[in-house]
Amino acid sequence: VKGKMDLTKRIPWNNDWAFTENFDGAFLNGAGESTVVRLPHTCKMLSLHYADEHDYQMVCGYRRTFDVPEAWQGKRLFLTFEGAAHQAAVFVNGKEAASHDCGYTAFTVELTGLVEYGKENRVAVRLDTRETLDQPPFGHVIDYMTFGGLYREAYLEVKEPAFLSDVFVRTPELDRALVDLTLENSALADTVSLTILDSAGQTVFTGAAGAEDAIRDFPCAVPGAQPWSPDSPALYTLEAALKDAAGTVLDMKRVRFGFRTARFAKDGFFLNGKKLKIRGLNRHQSYPYVGYAMPASVQRHDAEILKYELQCNAVRTSHYPQSHHFLDACDELGLLVFTEMPGWQHIGGEHWKDVACGNTRDMVLQYRNHPSIVLW
């Protein structure tokens, strides 16, 4: 990263991964045979017909080296994987740093304190793709393929010690938003400025709050806001900027949302107070040959097919949380979404249930700003 870093951007980590179908100690430590791949990646290319689900079940590995500049000392470093099917353990310079038991939600690993500055560092991912795992959706018969791999994008973030860790926008009324913010090291910051922009980029609200660990129910009135609906999917953007006492921006998050209310009643579904008939289909995120590993353009194209070719106004993401690229397209095109945790007609033991609750919590926290989602 050269020059001043743009606080609104992430550093893509999709290229130059080494991949092996057999994770072992040699691969972990930078040796052994491997193939150079880029993300999104499937752990096994399959034939179009007669593929066997055992073909993609393995304990595979991904590895990447990267330089950490001396200038990053004092910063916070975070590596996020958008999708790692299905059980991941992440190692930094040979030491385990984090694990994640869900193939369908993102997870973030803090690299701060684990890297060596001014040197080359190594990240490795041990990825178990087998269907014998004691976690959702596994444990019984599954009526769909559960392809493995680092099949969504990965990115690195370099942050100041004080930053915005979460921003949630909700609209209990069609002309008013409530904002929740969660801050890290808020004592090192001074204020959070909030700006709402309409789809044309025009400012429709500004406000500010003092920096606290948790800011809840911050009111943002937008008289005359255009409601989000399938016929008119109006989108707004909240910009939250964390500043120090001198007014320097320490961190910024942009969250897109829509002004809409959704309610299910005995006599039907009501969007923005008006009854709406739902016409929808289920969607899986799998494709020929590459399983789950498709880029943003193809994820978006599925939403376009549902909206324009099949004349749907709703989609169910069966049976797991799906790509934000797909959900972004649903937001933009006006597709109502019923999303759900990983699983299909099975509830396992106590460990399985604990993992399922964690999966559900991650799903809601990661997807709740999408105005298209009206049912969990």
Short mmCIF file of C-alpha atoms in Angstrom, two decimals:
data_model
loop_
_atom_site.label_atom_id
_atom_site.label_comp_id
_atom_site.label_asym_id
_atom_site.label_seq_id
_atom_site.Cartn_x
_atom_site.Cartn_y
_atom_site.Cartn_z
CA VAL A 1 0.00 0.00 0.00
CA LYS A 2 1.68 3.18 -1.17
CA GLY A 3 0.85 6.68 -0.04
CA LYS A 4 -2.04 7.59 2.24
CA MET A 5 -4.51 4.76 2.60
CA ASP A 6 -8.12 5.39 1.61
CA LEU A 7 -10.09 4.64 4.77
CA THR A 8 -13.14 3.58 2.75
CA LYS A 9 -11.34 0.82 0.81
CA ARG A 10 -10.29 -2.72 1.56
CA ILE A 11 -7.14 -4.38 0.26
CA PRO A 12 -8.21 -7.38 -1.86
CA TRP A 13 -6.49 -10.66 -0.98
CA ASN A 14 -7.75 -12.80 -3.83
CA ASN A 15 -4.60 -13.46 -5.86
CA ASP A 16 -1.54 -15.66 -5.37
CA TRP A 17 -2.88 -18.27 -2.99
CA ALA A 18 -1.13 -21.63 -2.91
CA PHE A 19 -3.60 -24.54 -2.75
CA THR A 20 -3.27 -28.20 -1.83
CA GLU A 21 -5.86 -30.96 -1.56
CA ASN A 22 -3.90 -32.46 1.36
CA PHE A 23 -3.12 -30.08 4.19
CA ASP A 24 -0.12 -31.19 6.27
CA GLY A 25 2.74 -29.78 8.33
CA ALA A 26 4.94 -29.21 5.32
CA PHE A 27 2.29 -27.09 3.60
CA LEU A 28 1.67 -25.16 6.82
CA ASN A 29 5.33 -24.23 7.01
CA GLY A 30 5.66 -23.10 3.42
CA ALA A 31 6.85 -26.30 1.72
CA GLY A 32 5.30 -29.16 -0.22
CA GLU A 33 3.58 -29.25 -3.59
CA SER A 34 0.82 -26.79 -4.34
CA THR A 35 -0.98 -24.95 -7.12
CA VAL A 36 -1.32 -21.18 -7.43
CA VAL A 37 -4.99 -20.14 -7.44
CA ARG A 38 -7.11 -17.04 -7.00
CA LEU A 39 -10.32 -16.50 -5.07
CA PRO A 40 -13.17 -17.32 -5.40
CA HIS A 41 -11.86 -20.90 -5.59
CA THR A 42 -13.38 -24.37 -5.42
CA CYS A 43 -11.43 -27.15 -3.79
CA LYS A 44 -12.33 -29.54 -6.63
CA MET A 45 -13.38 -28.96 -10.22
CA LEU A 46 -16.18 -31.39 -11.02
CA SER A 47 -17.55 -32.92 -14.19
CA LEU A 48 -20.85 -31.57 -15.44
CA HIS A 49 -22.64 -34.91 -14.96
CA TYR A 50 -22.31 -37.78 -12.48
CA ALA A 51 -20.34 -35.83 -9.89
CA ASP A 52 -20.03 -37.56 -6.53
CA GLU A 53 -20.27 -35.48 -3.35
CA HIS A 54 -17.24 -37.33 -1.98
CA ASP A 55 -15.10 -35.76 -4.72
CA TYR A 56 -15.00 -32.41 -2.92
CA GLN A 57 -14.79 -33.74 0.65
CA MET A 58 -11.24 -33.38 1.95
CA VAL A 59 -8.95 -31.54 4.36
CA CYS A 60 -7.34 -29.04 2.01
CA GLY A 61 -5.20 -25.97 2.50
CA TYR A 62 -4.59 -22.44 1.28
CA ARG A 63 -1.43 -20.41 1.90
CA ARG A 64 -0.32 -16.87 1.11
CA THR A 65 2.74 -14.76 1.90
CA PHE A 66 2.62 -11.01 2.37
CA ASP A 67 4.87 -8.14 3.43
CA VAL A 68 3.99 -6.05 6.47
CA PRO A 69 5.52 -2.55 6.23
CA GLU A 70 7.16 -0.99 9.28
CA ALA A 71 4.71 1.88 8.81
CA TRP A 72 1.90 -0.41 9.94
CA GLN A 73 3.23 -0.63 13.50
CA GLY A 74 0.64 0.82 15.85
CA LYS A 75 -2.18 -0.06 13.47
CA ARG A 76 -4.76 -2.85 13.78
CA LEU A 77 -4.65 -5.49 11.05
CA PHE A 78 -7.71 -7.60 10.15
CA LEU A 79 -8.09 -10.35 7.56
CA THR A 80 -11.65 -11.26 6.52
CA PHE A 81 -12.81 -14.34 4.62
CA GLU A 82 -16.28 -13.92 3.10
CA GLY A 83 -16.81 -17.66 2.67
CA ALA A 84 -14.76 -20.70 3.73
CA ALA A 85 -16.54 -24.03 3.35
CA HIS A 86 -16.82 -25.55 5.80
CA GLN A 87 -14.61 -25.63 8.91
CA ALA A 88 -11.61 -23.33 8.86
CA ALA A 89 -8.52 -22.94 11.03
CA VAL A 90 -6.28 -19.95 10.25
CA PHE A 91 -2.55 -19.95 11.01
CA VAL A 92 -0.27 -16.91 11.02
CA ASN A 93 3.44 -17.70 10.72
CA GLY A 94 2.73 -21.27 11.77
CA LYS A 95 0.62 -20.46 14.86
CA GLU A 96 -3.15 -21.00 14.96
CA ALA A 97 -4.89 -17.63 15.20
CA ALA A 98 -8.61 -18.38 14.73
CA SER A 99 -11.20 -20.95 13.71
CA HIS A 100 -14.65 -20.76 12.18
CA ASP A 101 -17.39 -23.40 12.06
CA CYS A 102 -19.61 -22.21 9.24
CA GLY A 103 -19.19 -22.38 5.49
CA TYR A 104 -21.71 -19.64 4.77
CA THR A 105 -20.90 -16.62 6.94
CA ALA A 106 -17.85 -14.38 6.92
CA PHE A 107 -15.26 -14.34 9.67
CA THR A 108 -12.43 -11.99 10.59
CA VAL A 109 -9.01 -12.77 12.02
CA GLU A 110 -6.98 -10.06 13.78
CA LEU A 111 -3.35 -10.25 12.65
CA THR A 112 -2.11 -7.53 15.01
CA GLY A 113 0.56 -8.93 17.31
CA LEU A 114 0.99 -12.07 15.19
CA VAL A 115 2.92 -10.55 12.28
CA GLU A 116 6.53 -9.43 11.97
CA TYR A 117 6.92 -5.89 10.71
CA GLY A 118 9.29 -5.17 7.89
CA LYS A 119 9.36 -8.86 6.95
CA GLU A 120 7.52 -11.41 4.87
CA ASN A 121 4.72 -13.19 6.73
CA ARG A 122 2.64 -16.26 5.98
CA VAL A 123 -1.05 -17.06 6.41
CA ALA A 124 -2.34 -20.61 5.99
CA VAL A 125 -5.89 -21.94 6.13
CA ARG A 126 -6.72 -25.54 7.01
CA LEU A 127 -10.13 -26.19 5.48
CA ASP A 128 -12.21 -29.27 6.26
CA THR A 129 -14.89 -29.75 3.61
CA ARG A 130 -16.24 -33.11 4.77
CA GLU A 131 -19.93 -33.69 5.49
CA THR A 132 -19.13 -35.54 8.72
CA LEU A 133 -18.56 -32.29 10.60
CA ASP A 134 -20.60 -31.73 13.75
CA GLN A 135 -22.03 -28.43 12.59
CA PRO A 136 -24.91 -27.20 10.43
CA PRO A 137 -25.98 -28.23 7.85
CA PHE A 138 -24.38 -31.63 8.48
CA GLY A 139 -25.46 -34.58 10.60
CA HIS A 140 -28.15 -36.16 8.44
CA VAL A 141 -29.27 -36.33 4.82
CA ILE A 142 -28.78 -33.08 2.87
CA ASP A 143 -30.70 -32.55 -0.36
CA TYR A 144 -28.06 -30.29 -1.94
CA MET A 145 -24.34 -30.26 -2.68
CA THR A 146 -22.08 -28.60 -0.08
CA PHE A 147 -19.07 -27.68 -2.22
CA GLY A 148 -15.84 -26.70 -0.44
CA GLY A 149 -13.13 -24.09 -0.77
CA LEU A 150 -12.39 -20.42 -0.14
CA TYR A 151 -15.23 -19.70 -2.52
CA ARG A 152 -15.84 -16.04 -1.76
CA GLU A 153 -13.45 -13.11 -1.60
CA ALA A 154 -10.93 -12.24 1.12
CA TYR A 155 -9.59 -8.81 2.08
CA LEU A 156 -7.17 -7.12 4.49
CA GLU A 157 -7.96 -3.99 6.48
CA VAL A 158 -5.41 -1.72 8.16
CA LYS A 159 -7.06 0.41 10.82
CA GLU A 160 -6.19 2.99 13.42
CA PRO A 161 -6.42 1.81 17.06
CA ALA A 162 -9.82 3.53 17.27
CA PHE A 163 -12.32 2.41 14.64
CA LEU A 164 -15.96 1.65 13.90
CA SER A 165 -16.53 -2.07 14.30
CA ASP A 166 -20.25 -2.13 13.47
CA VAL A 167 -22.91 0.15 12.02
CA PHE A 168 -26.59 -0.85 11.91
CA VAL A 169 -29.35 1.23 10.33
CA ARG A 170 -33.02 0.44 10.80
CA THR A 171 -36.15 2.32 9.81
CA PRO A 172 -39.07 1.95 12.22
CA GLU A 173 -40.84 4.68 10.24
CA LEU A 174 -40.65 5.65 6.58
CA ASP A 175 -39.13 9.07 7.25
CA ARG A 176 -36.85 8.24 10.16
CA ALA A 177 -33.80 6.03 10.65
CA LEU A 178 -32.26 4.84 13.89
CA VAL A 179 -28.52 4.11 13.90
CA ASP A 180 -26.53 1.87 16.22
CA LEU A 181 -22.74 2.16 16.26
CA THR A 182 -20.12 0.08 18.01
CA LEU A 183 -16.66 1.58 18.50
CA GLU A 184 -13.28 0.11 19.43
CA ASN A 185 -11.05 2.24 21.70
CA SER A 186 -13.55 5.09 21.71
CA ALA A 187 -11.43 6.94 24.31
CA LEU A 188 -8.92 7.64 21.50
CA ALA A 189 -11.62 9.37 19.42
CA ASP A 190 -13.78 12.43 19.86
CA THR A 191 -16.87 12.37 17.65
CA VAL A 192 -18.78 10.38 15.05
CA SER A 193 -20.30 12.39 12.22
CA LEU A 194 -23.28 10.90 10.37
CA THR A 195 -24.36 11.79 6.86
CA ILE A 196 -27.18 10.26 4.81
CA LEU A 197 -27.04 10.52 1.03
CA ASP A 198 -29.82 9.71 -1.42
CA SER A 199 -29.30 7.68 -4.60
CA ALA A 200 -28.21 10.83 -6.47
CA GLY A 201 -25.52 11.55 -3.89
CA GLN A 202 -27.38 14.49 -2.37
CA THR A 203 -27.11 14.98 1.39
CA VAL A 204 -30.46 14.58 3.14
CA PHE A 205 -29.23 14.38 6.76
CA THR A 206 -26.22 15.35 8.86
CA GLY A 207 -25.59 14.84 12.54
CA ALA A 208 -22.91 14.06 15.08
CA ALA A 209 -22.50 12.13 18.32
CA GLY A 210 -19.81 11.91 20.95
CA ALA A 211 -17.53 8.89 20.68
CA GLU A 212 -18.66 6.10 23.01
CA ASP A 213 -18.17 2.33 23.00
CA ALA A 214 -21.81 1.89 22.00
CA ILE A 215 -24.14 4.48 20.50
CA ARG A 216 -27.72 3.32 20.30
CA ASP A 217 -30.88 4.64 18.64
CA PHE A 218 -29.26 7.74 17.14
CA PRO A 219 -32.19 9.43 15.34
CA CYS A 220 -31.91 10.55 11.72
CA ALA A 221 -35.02 12.28 10.39
CA VAL A 222 -35.37 12.35 6.60
CA PRO A 223 -38.72 13.99 5.73
CA GLY A 224 -40.00 12.94 2.33
CA ALA A 225 -37.70 9.92 2.06
CA GLN A 226 -38.60 7.64 -0.83
CA PRO A 227 -39.61 4.21 0.50
CA TRP A 228 -37.91 1.03 -0.70
CA SER A 229 -40.20 -1.43 -2.53
CA PRO A 230 -40.00 -4.01 -5.35
CA ASP A 231 -41.43 -1.45 -7.79
CA SER A 232 -39.22 1.39 -6.58
CA PRO A 233 -36.13 0.10 -4.71
CA ALA A 234 -34.85 3.47 -3.47
CA LEU A 235 -31.55 3.19 -1.65
CA TYR A 236 -29.78 5.55 0.72
CA THR A 237 -26.22 5.54 2.07
CA LEU A 238 -25.19 6.30 5.62
CA GLU A 239 -21.62 7.57 6.03
CA ALA A 240 -20.26 7.30 9.57
CA ALA A 241 -16.91 9.03 10.12
CA LEU A 242 -14.97 8.59 13.36
CA LYS A 243 -12.81 11.64 14.15
CA ASP A 244 -10.26 12.67 16.75
CA ALA A 245 -10.25 16.01 18.60
CA ALA A 246 -8.41 17.68 15.71
CA GLY A 247 -11.08 16.57 13.24
CA THR A 248 -8.89 13.97 11.55
CA VAL A 249 -10.90 11.04 10.21
CA LEU A 250 -9.73 7.84 11.93
CA ASP A 251 -12.20 5.50 10.27
CA MET A 252 -15.19 5.60 7.98
CA LYS A 253 -17.93 3.12 7.21
CA ARG A 254 -20.52 3.39 4.46
CA VAL A 255 -23.75 1.41 4.86
CA ARG A 256 -26.45 1.24 2.23
CA PHE A 257 -30.04 0.88 3.42
CA GLY A 258 -33.64 1.58 2.48
CA PHE A 259 -36.57 3.21 4.23
CA ARG A 260 -39.07 0.40 4.54
CA THR A 261 -41.27 -1.38 7.06
CA ALA A 262 -42.19 -5.06 6.77
CA ARG A 263 -44.87 -6.93 8.70
CA PHE A 264 -46.42 -10.38 8.40
CA ALA A 265 -50.02 -10.67 9.62
CA LYS A 266 -52.74 -13.31 9.54
CA ASP A 267 -54.18 -11.77 6.39
CA GLY A 268 -50.90 -11.38 4.49
CA PHE A 269 -47.63 -9.51 4.15
CA PHE A 270 -47.53 -5.73 4.46
CA LEU A 271 -44.67 -3.67 3.03
CA ASN A 272 -44.64 0.00 3.97
CA GLY A 273 -48.15 -0.46 5.35
CA LYS A 274 -49.57 -1.83 2.11
CA LYS A 275 -50.53 -5.45 1.47
CA LEU A 276 -48.27 -7.14 -1.07
CA LYS A 277 -48.61 -10.55 -2.70
CA ILE A 278 -45.31 -12.44 -2.65
CA ARG A 279 -44.25 -14.33 -5.79
CA GLY A 280 -40.91 -16.03 -5.35
CA LEU A 281 -38.57 -18.96 -5.86
CA ASN A 282 -35.73 -20.64 -4.00
CA ARG A 283 -32.13 -20.02 -5.05
CA HIS A 284 -29.00 -22.10 -4.45
CA GLN A 285 -25.55 -20.60 -4.94
CA SER A 286 -24.12 -23.60 -6.84
CA TYR A 287 -22.95 -23.79 -10.44
CA PRO A 288 -21.64 -26.45 -12.84
CA TYR A 289 -17.97 -27.39 -12.53
CA VAL A 290 -16.98 -24.83 -9.86
CA GLY A 291 -19.58 -25.44 -7.15
CA TYR A 292 -19.95 -22.29 -5.06
CA ALA A 293 -16.99 -20.37 -6.51
CA MET A 294 -18.49 -17.68 -8.72
CA PRO A 295 -17.61 -13.95 -8.88
CA ALA A 296 -19.81 -10.94 -8.24
CA SER A 297 -21.03 -10.60 -11.84
CA VAL A 298 -22.59 -14.08 -11.85
CA GLN A 299 -24.06 -13.69 -8.36
CA ARG A 300 -25.79 -10.52 -9.54
CA HIS A 301 -26.96 -12.16 -12.76
CA ASP A 302 -29.02 -14.71 -10.80
CA ALA A 303 -30.94 -11.84 -9.18
CA GLU A 304 -31.56 -10.34 -12.62
CA ILE A 305 -32.94 -13.67 -13.89
CA LEU A 306 -35.32 -13.90 -10.93
CA LYS A 307 -36.52 -10.32 -11.34
CA TYR A 308 -36.73 -9.87 -15.09
CA GLU A 309 -37.01 -13.32 -16.68
CA LEU A 310 -39.05 -15.13 -14.02
CA GLN A 311 -41.03 -12.07 -12.87
CA CYS A 312 -40.45 -12.73 -9.16
CA ASN A 313 -40.61 -10.15 -6.43
CA ALA A 314 -39.08 -12.44 -3.78
CA VAL A 315 -36.41 -15.10 -3.30
CA ARG A 316 -35.54 -17.55 -0.53
CA THR A 317 -31.81 -18.18 -0.03
CA SER A 318 -32.13 -21.88 0.55
CA HIS A 319 -30.63 -23.16 2.70
CA TYR A 320 -27.92 -20.82 4.00
CA PRO A 321 -26.75 -17.19 3.91
CA GLN A 322 -25.55 -16.27 0.43
CA SER A 323 -23.18 -13.82 -1.22
CA HIS A 324 -23.48 -10.12 -0.39
CA HIS A 325 -23.12 -9.54 -4.13
CA PHE A 326 -26.40 -11.40 -4.63
CA LEU A 327 -28.06 -9.55 -1.74
CA ASP A 328 -26.77 -6.20 -3.03
CA ALA A 329 -28.43 -6.96 -6.36
CA CYS A 330 -31.68 -7.84 -4.55
CA ASP A 331 -31.48 -4.47 -2.78
CA GLU A 332 -30.98 -2.67 -6.08
CA LEU A 333 -33.51 -4.57 -8.17
CA GLY A 334 -36.28 -4.82 -5.57
CA LEU A 335 -36.35 -8.50 -4.63
CA LEU A 336 -37.72 -9.38 -1.21
CA VAL A 337 -35.47 -11.91 0.54
CA PHE A 338 -36.19 -14.72 2.99
CA THR A 339 -32.76 -15.78 4.27
CA GLU A 340 -31.96 -18.59 6.65
CA MET A 341 -29.21 -20.21 8.69
CA PRO A 342 -27.37 -23.26 7.29
CA GLY A 343 -29.37 -26.45 7.64
CA TRP A 344 -32.02 -28.71 6.22
CA GLN A 345 -34.52 -30.76 8.27
CA HIS A 346 -32.05 -31.73 11.00
CA ILE A 347 -31.16 -30.61 14.52
CA GLY A 348 -28.08 -32.19 16.09
CA GLY A 349 -26.70 -32.46 19.63
CA GLU A 350 -25.70 -29.75 22.08
CA HIS A 351 -22.51 -28.76 20.25
CA TRP A 352 -24.39 -28.64 16.96
CA LYS A 353 -27.04 -26.41 18.53
CA ASP A 354 -24.41 -24.06 19.97
CA VAL A 355 -22.79 -23.73 16.56
CA ALA A 356 -26.21 -23.18 14.96
CA CYS A 357 -26.95 -20.32 17.36
CA GLY A 358 -23.56 -18.78 16.53
CA ASN A 359 -24.27 -19.17 12.81
CA THR A 360 -27.62 -17.44 13.24
CA ARG A 361 -26.13 -14.56 15.23
CA ASP A 362 -23.41 -14.03 12.59
CA MET A 363 -25.99 -14.16 9.81
CA VAL A 364 -28.17 -11.47 11.35
CA LEU A 365 -25.27 -9.17 12.26
CA GLN A 366 -23.65 -9.47 8.83
CA TYR A 367 -26.80 -9.13 6.70
CA ARG A 368 -29.17 -6.94 8.68
CA ASN A 369 -28.52 -3.71 6.75
CA HIS A 370 -29.92 -5.19 3.52
CA PRO A 371 -33.38 -3.62 3.03
CA SER A 372 -34.36 -6.56 0.81
CA ILE A 373 -34.33 -9.00 3.74
CA VAL A 374 -37.80 -9.10 5.31
CA LEU A 375 -37.76 -12.56 6.87
CA TRP A 376 -35.15 -14.54 8.81
#
